[in-house]
Coordinates of C-alpha atoms and ligand atoms in Angstrom, one line a residue:
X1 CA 35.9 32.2 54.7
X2 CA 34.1 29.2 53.3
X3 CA 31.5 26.7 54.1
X4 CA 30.1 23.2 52.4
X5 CA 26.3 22.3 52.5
X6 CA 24.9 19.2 51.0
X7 CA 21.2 18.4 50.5
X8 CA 18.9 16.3 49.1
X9 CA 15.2 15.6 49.5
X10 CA 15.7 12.5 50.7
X11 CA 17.4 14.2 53.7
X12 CA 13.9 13.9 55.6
X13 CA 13.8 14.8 59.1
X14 CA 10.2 15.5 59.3
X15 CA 7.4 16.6 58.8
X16 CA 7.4 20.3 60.5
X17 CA 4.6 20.9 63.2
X18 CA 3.1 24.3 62.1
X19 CA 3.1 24.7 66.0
X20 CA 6.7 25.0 66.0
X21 CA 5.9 28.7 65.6
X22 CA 3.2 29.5 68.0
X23 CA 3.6 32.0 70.5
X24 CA 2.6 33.0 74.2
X25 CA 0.2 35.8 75.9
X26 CA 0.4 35.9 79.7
X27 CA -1.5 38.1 82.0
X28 CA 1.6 40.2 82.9
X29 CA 2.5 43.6 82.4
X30 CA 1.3 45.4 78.9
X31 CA 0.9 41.8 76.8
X32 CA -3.1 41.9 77.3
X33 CA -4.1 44.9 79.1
X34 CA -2.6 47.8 76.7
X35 CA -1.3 44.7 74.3
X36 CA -4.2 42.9 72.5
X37 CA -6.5 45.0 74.8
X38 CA -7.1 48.4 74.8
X39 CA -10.7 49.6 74.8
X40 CA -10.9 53.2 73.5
X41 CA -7.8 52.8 71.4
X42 CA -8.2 54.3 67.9
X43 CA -7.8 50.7 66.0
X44 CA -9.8 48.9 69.1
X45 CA -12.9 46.7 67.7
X46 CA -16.1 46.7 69.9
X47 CA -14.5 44.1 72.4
X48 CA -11.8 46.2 73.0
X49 CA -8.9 44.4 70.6
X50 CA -6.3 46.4 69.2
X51 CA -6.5 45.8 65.5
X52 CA -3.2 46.8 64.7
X53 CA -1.6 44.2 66.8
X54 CA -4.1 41.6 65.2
X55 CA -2.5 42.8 62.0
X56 CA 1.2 41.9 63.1
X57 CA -0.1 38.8 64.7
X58 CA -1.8 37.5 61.5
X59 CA 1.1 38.8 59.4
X60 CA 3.8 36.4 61.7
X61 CA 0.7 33.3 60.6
X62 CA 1.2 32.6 64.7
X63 CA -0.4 29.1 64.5
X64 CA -1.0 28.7 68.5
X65 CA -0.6 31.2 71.1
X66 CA -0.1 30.0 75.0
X67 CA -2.5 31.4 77.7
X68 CA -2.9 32.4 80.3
X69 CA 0.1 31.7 82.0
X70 CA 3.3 31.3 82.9
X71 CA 3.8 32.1 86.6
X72 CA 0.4 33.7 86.6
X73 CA -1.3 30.9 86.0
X74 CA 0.0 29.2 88.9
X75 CA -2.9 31.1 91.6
X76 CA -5.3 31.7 89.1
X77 CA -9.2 31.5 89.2
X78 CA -10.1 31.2 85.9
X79 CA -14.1 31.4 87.1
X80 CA -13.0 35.1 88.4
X81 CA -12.3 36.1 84.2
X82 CA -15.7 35.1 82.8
X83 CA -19.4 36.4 83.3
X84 CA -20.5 40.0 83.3
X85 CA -17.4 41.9 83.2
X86 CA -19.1 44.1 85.6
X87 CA -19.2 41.2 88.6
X88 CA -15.6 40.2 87.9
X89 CA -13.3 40.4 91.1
X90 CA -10.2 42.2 90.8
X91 CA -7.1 40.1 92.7
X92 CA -3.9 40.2 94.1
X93 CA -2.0 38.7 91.3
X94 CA 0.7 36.9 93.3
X95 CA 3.1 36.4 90.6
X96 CA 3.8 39.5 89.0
X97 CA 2.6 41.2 92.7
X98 CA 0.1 43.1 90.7
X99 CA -3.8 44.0 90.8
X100 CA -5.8 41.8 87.9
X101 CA -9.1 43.4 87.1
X102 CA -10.4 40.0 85.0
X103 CA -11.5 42.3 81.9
X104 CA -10.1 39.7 79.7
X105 CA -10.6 36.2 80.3
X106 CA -11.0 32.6 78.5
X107 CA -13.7 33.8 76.6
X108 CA -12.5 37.5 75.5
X109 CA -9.2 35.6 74.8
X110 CA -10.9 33.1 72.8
X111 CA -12.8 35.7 70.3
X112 CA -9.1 36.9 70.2
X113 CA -7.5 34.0 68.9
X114 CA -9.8 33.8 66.2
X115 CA -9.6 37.1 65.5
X116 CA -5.8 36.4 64.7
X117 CA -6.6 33.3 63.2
X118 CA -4.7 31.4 65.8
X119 CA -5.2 28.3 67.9
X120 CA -5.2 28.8 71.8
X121 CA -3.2 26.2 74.2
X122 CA -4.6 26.6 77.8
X123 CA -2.7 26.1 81.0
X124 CA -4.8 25.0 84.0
X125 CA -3.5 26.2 87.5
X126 CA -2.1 22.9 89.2
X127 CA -0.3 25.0 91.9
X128 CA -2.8 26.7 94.3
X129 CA -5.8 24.2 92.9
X130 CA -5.7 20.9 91.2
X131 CA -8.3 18.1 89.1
X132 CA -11.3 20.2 90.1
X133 CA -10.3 23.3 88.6
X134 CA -9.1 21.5 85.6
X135 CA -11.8 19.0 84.9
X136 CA -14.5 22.1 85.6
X137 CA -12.7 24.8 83.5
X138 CA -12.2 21.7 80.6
X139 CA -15.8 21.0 80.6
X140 CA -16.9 24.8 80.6
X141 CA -14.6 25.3 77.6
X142 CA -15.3 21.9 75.1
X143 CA -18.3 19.9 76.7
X144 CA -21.3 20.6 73.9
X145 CA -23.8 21.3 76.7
X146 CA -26.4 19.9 79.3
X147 CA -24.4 20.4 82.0
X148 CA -23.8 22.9 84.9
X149 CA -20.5 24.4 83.3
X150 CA -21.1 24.2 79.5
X151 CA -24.4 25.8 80.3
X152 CA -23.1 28.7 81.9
X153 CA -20.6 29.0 79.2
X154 CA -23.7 29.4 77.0
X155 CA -25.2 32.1 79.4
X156 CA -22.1 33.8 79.1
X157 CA -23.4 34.0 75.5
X158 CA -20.9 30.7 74.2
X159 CA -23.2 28.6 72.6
X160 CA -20.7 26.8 71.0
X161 CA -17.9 25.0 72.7
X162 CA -14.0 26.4 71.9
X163 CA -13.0 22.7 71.4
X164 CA -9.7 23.7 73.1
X165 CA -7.3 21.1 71.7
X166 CA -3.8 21.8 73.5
X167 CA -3.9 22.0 77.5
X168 CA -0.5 22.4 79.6
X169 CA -0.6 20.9 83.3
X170 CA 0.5 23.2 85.0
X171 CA 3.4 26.0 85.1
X172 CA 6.8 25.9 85.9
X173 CA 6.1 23.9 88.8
X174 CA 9.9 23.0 90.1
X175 CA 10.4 26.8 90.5
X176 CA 10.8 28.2 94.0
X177 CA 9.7 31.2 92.7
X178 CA 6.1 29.4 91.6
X179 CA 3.0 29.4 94.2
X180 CA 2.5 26.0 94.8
X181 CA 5.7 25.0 93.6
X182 CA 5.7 20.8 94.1
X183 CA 8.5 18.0 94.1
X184 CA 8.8 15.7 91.0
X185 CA 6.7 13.2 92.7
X186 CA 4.3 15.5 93.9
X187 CA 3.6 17.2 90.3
X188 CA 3.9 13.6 88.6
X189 CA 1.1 12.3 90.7
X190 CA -0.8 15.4 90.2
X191 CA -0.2 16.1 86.6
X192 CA -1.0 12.1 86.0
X193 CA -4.5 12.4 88.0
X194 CA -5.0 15.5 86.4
X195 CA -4.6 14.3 82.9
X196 CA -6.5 11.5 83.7
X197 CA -9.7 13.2 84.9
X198 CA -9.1 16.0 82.2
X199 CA -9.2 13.2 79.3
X200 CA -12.5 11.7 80.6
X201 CA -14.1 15.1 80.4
X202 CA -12.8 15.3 76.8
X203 CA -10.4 12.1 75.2
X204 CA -9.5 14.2 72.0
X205 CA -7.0 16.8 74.1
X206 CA -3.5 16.5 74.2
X207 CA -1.9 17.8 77.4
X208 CA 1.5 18.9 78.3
X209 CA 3.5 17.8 81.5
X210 CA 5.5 20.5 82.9
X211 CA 9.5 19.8 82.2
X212 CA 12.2 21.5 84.5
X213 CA 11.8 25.6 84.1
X214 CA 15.5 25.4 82.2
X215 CA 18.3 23.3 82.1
X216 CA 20.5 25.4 84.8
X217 CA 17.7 23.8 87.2
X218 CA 19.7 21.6 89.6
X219 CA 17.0 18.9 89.5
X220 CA 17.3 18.6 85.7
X221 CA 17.4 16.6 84.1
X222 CA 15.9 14.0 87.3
X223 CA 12.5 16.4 87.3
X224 CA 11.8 14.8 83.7
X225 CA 12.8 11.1 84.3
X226 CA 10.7 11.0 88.0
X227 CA 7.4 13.3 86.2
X228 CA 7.4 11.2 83.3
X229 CA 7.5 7.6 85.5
X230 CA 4.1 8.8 86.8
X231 CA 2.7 11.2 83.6
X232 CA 4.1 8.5 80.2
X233 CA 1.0 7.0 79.6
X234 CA -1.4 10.0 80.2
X235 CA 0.5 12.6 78.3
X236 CA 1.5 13.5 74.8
X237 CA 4.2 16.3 75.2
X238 CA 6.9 17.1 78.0
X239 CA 7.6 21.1 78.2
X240 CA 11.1 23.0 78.0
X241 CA 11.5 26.4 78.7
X242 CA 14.5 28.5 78.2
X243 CA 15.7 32.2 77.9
X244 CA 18.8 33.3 77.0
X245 CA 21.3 36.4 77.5
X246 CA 24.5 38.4 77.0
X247 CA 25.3 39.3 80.3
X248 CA 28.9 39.6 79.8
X249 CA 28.6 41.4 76.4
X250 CA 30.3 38.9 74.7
X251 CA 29.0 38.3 70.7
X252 CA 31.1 35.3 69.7
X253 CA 29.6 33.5 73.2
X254 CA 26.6 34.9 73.2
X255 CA 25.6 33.6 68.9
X256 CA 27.1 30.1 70.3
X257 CA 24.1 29.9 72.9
X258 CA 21.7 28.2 70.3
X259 CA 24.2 25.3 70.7
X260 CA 22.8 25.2 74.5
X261 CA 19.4 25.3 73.4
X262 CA 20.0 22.0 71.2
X263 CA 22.1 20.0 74.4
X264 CA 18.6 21.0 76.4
X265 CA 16.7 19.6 73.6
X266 CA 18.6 16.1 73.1
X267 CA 18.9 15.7 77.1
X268 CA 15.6 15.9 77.1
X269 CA 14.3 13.4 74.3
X270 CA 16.7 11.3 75.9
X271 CA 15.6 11.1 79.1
X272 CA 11.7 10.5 77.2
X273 CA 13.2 7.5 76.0
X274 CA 14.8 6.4 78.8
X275 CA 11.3 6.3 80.6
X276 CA 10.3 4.9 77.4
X277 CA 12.2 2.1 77.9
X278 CA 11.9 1.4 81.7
X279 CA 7.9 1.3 80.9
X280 CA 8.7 -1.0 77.5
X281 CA 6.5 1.2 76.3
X282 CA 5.1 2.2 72.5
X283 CA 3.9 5.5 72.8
X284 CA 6.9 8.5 71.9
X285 CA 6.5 11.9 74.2
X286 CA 7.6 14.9 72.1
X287 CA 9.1 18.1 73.1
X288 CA 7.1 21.9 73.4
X289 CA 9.8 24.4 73.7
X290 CA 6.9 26.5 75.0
X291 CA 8.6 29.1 76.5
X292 CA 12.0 30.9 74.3
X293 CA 13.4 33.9 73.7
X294 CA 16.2 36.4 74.8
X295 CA 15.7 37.7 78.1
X296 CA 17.9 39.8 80.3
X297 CA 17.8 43.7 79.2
X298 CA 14.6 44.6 80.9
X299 CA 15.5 42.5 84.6
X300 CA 17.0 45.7 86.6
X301 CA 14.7 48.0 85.5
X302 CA 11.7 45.0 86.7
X303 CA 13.7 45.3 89.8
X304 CA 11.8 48.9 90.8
X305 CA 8.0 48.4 89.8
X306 CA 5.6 49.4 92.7
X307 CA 3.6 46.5 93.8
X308 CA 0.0 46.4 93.1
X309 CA -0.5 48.5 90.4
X310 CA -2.5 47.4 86.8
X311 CA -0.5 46.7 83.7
X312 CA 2.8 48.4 84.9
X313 CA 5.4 47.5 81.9
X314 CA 6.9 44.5 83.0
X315 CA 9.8 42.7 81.1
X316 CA 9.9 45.1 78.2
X317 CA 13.0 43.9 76.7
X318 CA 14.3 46.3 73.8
X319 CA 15.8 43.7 71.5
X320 CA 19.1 44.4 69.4
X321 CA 20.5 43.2 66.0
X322 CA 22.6 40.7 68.1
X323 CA 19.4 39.3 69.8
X324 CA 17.8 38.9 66.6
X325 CA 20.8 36.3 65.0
X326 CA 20.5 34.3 68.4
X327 CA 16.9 34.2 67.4
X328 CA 17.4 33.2 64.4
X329 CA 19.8 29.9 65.6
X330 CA 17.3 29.1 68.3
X331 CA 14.6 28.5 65.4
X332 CA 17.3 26.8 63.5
X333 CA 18.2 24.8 66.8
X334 CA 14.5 23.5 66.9
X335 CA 13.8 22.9 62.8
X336 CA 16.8 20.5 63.0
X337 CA 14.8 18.0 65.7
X338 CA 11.3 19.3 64.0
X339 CA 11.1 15.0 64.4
X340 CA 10.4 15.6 68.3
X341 CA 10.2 19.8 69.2
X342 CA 6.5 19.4 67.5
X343 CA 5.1 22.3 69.3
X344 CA 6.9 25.5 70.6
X345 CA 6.0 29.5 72.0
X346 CA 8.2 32.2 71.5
X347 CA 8.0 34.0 74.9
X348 CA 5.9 36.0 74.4
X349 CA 4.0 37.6 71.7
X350 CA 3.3 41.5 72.5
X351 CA 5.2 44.0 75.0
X352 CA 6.1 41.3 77.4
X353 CA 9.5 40.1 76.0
X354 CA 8.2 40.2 73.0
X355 CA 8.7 40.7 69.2
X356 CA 5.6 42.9 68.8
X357 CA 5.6 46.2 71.1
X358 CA 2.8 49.0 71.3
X359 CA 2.3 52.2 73.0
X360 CA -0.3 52.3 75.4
X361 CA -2.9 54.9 73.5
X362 CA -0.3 54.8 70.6
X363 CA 1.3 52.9 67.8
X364 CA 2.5 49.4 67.2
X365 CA 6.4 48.6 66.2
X366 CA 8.2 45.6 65.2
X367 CA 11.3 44.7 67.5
X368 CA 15.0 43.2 65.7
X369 CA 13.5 39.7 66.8
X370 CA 9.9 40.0 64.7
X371 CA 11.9 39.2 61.7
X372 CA 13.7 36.2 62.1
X373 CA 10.6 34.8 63.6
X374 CA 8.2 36.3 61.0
X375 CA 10.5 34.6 57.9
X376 CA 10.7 31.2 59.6
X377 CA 7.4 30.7 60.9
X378 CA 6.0 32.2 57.2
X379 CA 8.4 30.3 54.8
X380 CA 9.6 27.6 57.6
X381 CA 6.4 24.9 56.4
X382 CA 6.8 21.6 55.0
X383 CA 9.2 19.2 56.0
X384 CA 12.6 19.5 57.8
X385 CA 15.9 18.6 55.8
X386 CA 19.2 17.4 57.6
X387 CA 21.5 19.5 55.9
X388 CA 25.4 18.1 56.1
X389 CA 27.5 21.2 56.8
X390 CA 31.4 21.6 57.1
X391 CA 32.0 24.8 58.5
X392 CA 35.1 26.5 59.7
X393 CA 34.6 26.7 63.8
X394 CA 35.9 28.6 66.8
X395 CA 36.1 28.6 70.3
X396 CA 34.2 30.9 72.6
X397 CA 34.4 31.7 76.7
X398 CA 31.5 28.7 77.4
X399 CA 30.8 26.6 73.5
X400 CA 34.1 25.0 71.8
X401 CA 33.6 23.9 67.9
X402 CA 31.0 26.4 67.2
X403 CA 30.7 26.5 63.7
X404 CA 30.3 30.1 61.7
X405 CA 28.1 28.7 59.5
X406 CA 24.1 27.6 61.5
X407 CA 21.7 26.5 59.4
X408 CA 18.4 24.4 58.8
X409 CA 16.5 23.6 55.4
X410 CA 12.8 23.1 54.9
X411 CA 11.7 22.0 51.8
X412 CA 8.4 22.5 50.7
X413 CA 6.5 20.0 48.2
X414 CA 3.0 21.9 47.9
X415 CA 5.0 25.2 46.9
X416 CA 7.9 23.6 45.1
X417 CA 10.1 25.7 46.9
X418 CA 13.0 25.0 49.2
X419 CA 14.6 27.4 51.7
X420 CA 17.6 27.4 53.7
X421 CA 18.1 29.5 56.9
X422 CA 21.1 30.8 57.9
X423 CA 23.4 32.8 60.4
X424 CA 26.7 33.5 59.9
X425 CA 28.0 34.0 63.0
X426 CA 31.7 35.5 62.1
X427 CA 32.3 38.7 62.8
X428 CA 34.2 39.9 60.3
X429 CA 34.3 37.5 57.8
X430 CA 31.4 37.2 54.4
X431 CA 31.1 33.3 54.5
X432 CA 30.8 31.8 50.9
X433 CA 29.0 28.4 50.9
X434 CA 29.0 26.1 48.6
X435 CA 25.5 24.2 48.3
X436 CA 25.1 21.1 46.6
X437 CA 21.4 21.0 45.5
X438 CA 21.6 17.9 43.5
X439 CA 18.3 16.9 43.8
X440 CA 16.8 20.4 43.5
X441 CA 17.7 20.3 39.8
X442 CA 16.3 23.2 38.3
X443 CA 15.6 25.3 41.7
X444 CA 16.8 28.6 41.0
X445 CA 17.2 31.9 43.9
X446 CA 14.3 33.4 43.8
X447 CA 14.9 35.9 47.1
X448 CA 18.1 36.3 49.5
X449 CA 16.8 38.1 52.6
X450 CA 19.6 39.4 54.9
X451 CA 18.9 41.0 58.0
X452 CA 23.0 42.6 59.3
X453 CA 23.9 45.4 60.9
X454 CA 27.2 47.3 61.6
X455 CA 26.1 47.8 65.2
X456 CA 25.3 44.8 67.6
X457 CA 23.4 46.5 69.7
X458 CA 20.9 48.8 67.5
X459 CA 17.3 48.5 67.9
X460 CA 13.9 49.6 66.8
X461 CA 11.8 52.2 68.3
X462 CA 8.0 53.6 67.2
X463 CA 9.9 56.4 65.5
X464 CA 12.9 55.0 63.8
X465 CA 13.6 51.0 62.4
X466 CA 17.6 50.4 62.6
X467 CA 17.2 46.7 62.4
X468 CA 14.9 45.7 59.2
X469 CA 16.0 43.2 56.6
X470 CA 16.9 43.6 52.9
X471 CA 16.4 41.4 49.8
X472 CA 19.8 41.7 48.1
X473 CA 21.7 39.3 49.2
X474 CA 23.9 37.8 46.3
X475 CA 23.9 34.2 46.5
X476 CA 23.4 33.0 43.2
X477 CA 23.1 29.1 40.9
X478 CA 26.3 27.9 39.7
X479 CA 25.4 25.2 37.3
X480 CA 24.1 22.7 39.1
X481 CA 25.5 24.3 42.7
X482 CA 24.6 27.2 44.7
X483 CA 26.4 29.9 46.0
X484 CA 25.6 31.4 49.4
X485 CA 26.9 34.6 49.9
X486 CA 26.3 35.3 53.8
X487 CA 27.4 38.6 54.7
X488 CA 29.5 38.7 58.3
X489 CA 27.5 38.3 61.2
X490 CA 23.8 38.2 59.3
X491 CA 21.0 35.7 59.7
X492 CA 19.5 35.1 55.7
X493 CA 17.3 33.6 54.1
X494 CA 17.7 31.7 50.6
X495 CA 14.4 30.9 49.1
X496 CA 14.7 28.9 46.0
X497 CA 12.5 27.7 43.5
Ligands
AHR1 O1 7.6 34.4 80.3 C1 7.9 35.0 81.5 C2 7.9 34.0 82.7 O2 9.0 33.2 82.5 C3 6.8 33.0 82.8 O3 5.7 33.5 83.5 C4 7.4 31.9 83.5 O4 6.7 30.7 83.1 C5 8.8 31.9 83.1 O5 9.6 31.8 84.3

């Protein structure tokens, strides 16, 4: 089967956000207590961080991870997780219906963050509280000092503020399932007032309005247009989140879903720009994709936890070679609008959906998904191309005209190097493209990464890695062309240089 692929540097999109890759940690199940936190495990440091996640953190370059919530966040005291660990109050966690001891919080998660060399976007709880919370927690976190909350940050031993750049308002908050959950007019006016009081505290933040919690929402896309009426002016990004599934065990329909994930992704900047234009307004809103992933094998098993118990596993999804292709077009699905997705989280980062798992007292192990992620987020920097593909298609149970062929280009000028990304999504098929490079003269292959698999549904566990990518795939220059080799159903990467 063959495919066509033009490109040129010329062929900007944009510039790519390094927070297109960021990630998320939510209080819930093992992701922090017996995920980054484990006190007494043999790799722990002295506050208690497992250094061998750290490692797998630092070696995906996460740029920004998303805290503390999620759903948790929505009847969360974030004065019950700092101070003397020893005073902290352990709560119903009304989410998750667990107990939260408050070992780790802001602070603990901030020496984290540096630890991995990451960036921390923080949500504030804007369903059981509101501006108060926000405008206190804000000022405890970046105010300098001289005031009741910075000071006690500094007697909690902060002498220095985390200049928190990133803040979401809010959580999921059209979600019936969300304590506190509000109408579109009753979030916009809150998330407005909230932004409002939050940017007096500090101007330099850029804040997040909660979009709908997917596009199957039956207020979606009208939860966007009637937030964003009361939020344009005091916001910078609107959020989308989205997890997908292959319920029906269905491949072919299930590799198409990335297709979904870009009809979210363009309703969405439309309906910005509608409100755009209602308010004859300058200012652009972009997109964070800040929740993503493939979720569905862990939700009967979820189904039987005992309530009120600490750190139970909670959405432990065991990820196949299949999930890790859909990965792999999701990221491809977001690089081609890098011009507005500017900030994303893969949901979420360790044990908790996640591509990093451990064993509580154990070892650490990279899931199918860690790769795609790790070789996008790592060689993904530097600006977008718009590659034009023809590509043989097909028809699946819910996606007509998908094509085989899913791709996206980055092109990097610091590194002189230029990659291409790309699933094949035909089952049986090797799919030869033909690349024109014409104004990469010169650019030769310098690595053809191919993660494939005879069996959809292998995974990785502690003990044995099925799913785990090789560097000999065959593409190779032909004159002033390239050749893409992509096996049958493989996600690739073609770095050139
Ligand atoms: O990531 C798991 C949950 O999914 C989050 O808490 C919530 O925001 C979403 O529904």
């Amino acid at each position: 089967t063959k495919a066509k692929m033009a490109l040129d540097k010329e062929f900007v999109i944009s510039e790519i956000d390094p927070r297109l890759y960021g990630s998320f940690i939510e209080h819930l199940g093992r992701a922090v207590y017996g995920g980054v936190y484990e006190p007494g495990h043999p790799t722990a440091d002295e506050h208690g961080f497992r250094q061998d996640v750290i490692d797998l953190v630092k070696e995906l370059q996460v740029p920004i991870v998303r805290y503390p919530g999620g759903n948790m966040v929505s009847a969360y005291n974030w004065e019950d997780g700092v101070g003397p660990k020893e005073n902290r109050p352990r709560r119903l966690e009304l989410a998750w219906r667990v107990i939260e001891t408050n070992q780790v919080g802001t602070n603990e998660f901030m020496d984290w963050a540096k630890k991995a060399n990451t960036e921390v976007m923080m949500a504030v709880n804007l369903g059981t509280r509101g501006i108060d919370a926000a405008r206190n927690l804000l000022e405890y976190c970046n105010h300098p000092g001289g005031t009741y909350w910075s000071d006690l940050r500094k007697e909690h031993g902060y002498k220095d503020p985390h200049n928190i750049k990133t803040w979401c308002l809010g959580n999921e908050m059209d979600g019936p399932w969300q304590v506190g959950q509000k109408t579109a007019h009753e979030y916009g006016r809150l998330a407005a007032e909230t932004a409002k009081a939050m940017r007096l505290v500090d101007p330099s933040i850029e804040l997040v309005s909660c979009g709908s919690s997917n596009s199957d929402m039956p207020t979606f896309p009208e939860w966007e247009a009637t937030t964003l009426d009361h939020t344009y002016d005091y916001v910078d990004f609107i959020s989308l989140h989205q997890y997908y599934g292959n319920r029906s065990n269905d491949t072919a329909n299930y590799l198409a879903k990335s297709m979904d994930m870009e009809n979210f992704i363009q309703t969405v900047i439309s309906t910005c720009d509608y409100i755009k234009a209602k308010k004859r307004s300058k200012k652009t809103i972009n997109l964070s994709f800040d929740e993503w992933n493939v979720w569905f094998h862990s939700n009967q098993q979820d189904k039987e936890i005992e309530p009120w118990s600490i750190a139970p596993p909670q959405l432990e999804d065991v990820y196949t070679f299949e999930d890790a292709l859909l990965v792999g077009s999701l990221l491809n699905a977001m690089l081609r609008h890098a011009d507005r997705v500017k900030m994303a989280a893969m949901a979420q980062l360790v044990n908790v959906i996640a591509p990093i798992m451990t064993e509580t007292g154990g070892g650490v192990w990279k899931q199918s998904i860690f790769y795609p992620y790790y070789y996008t987020s790592v060689y993904g920097r530097g600006v977008a191309l718009n590659p034009v593909v023809t590509s043989p298609k097909y028809d699946s149970k819910d996606f007509t005209d998908v094509p085989y062929l899913d791709s996206s280009v980055v092109y990097n000028e610091e590194k002189e190097e230029l990659v291409i990304f790309a699933t094949n999504r035909h089952l049986e098929n090797t799919l030869s493209v033909d690349i024109d490079i014409r104004s990469f003269e010169g650019f030769e292959v310098v690595e053809h990464v191919v993660l494939e698999n005879e069996d959809a549904k292998a995974i990785n566990t502690l003990q044995n890695e099925q799913v785990k990518p090789h560097n000999k795939g065959e593409s190779y220059n032909d004159g002033g062309k390239l050749v893409g080799i992509l096996p049958k159903f493989s996600w690739n990467m073609i770095r050139l240089k």
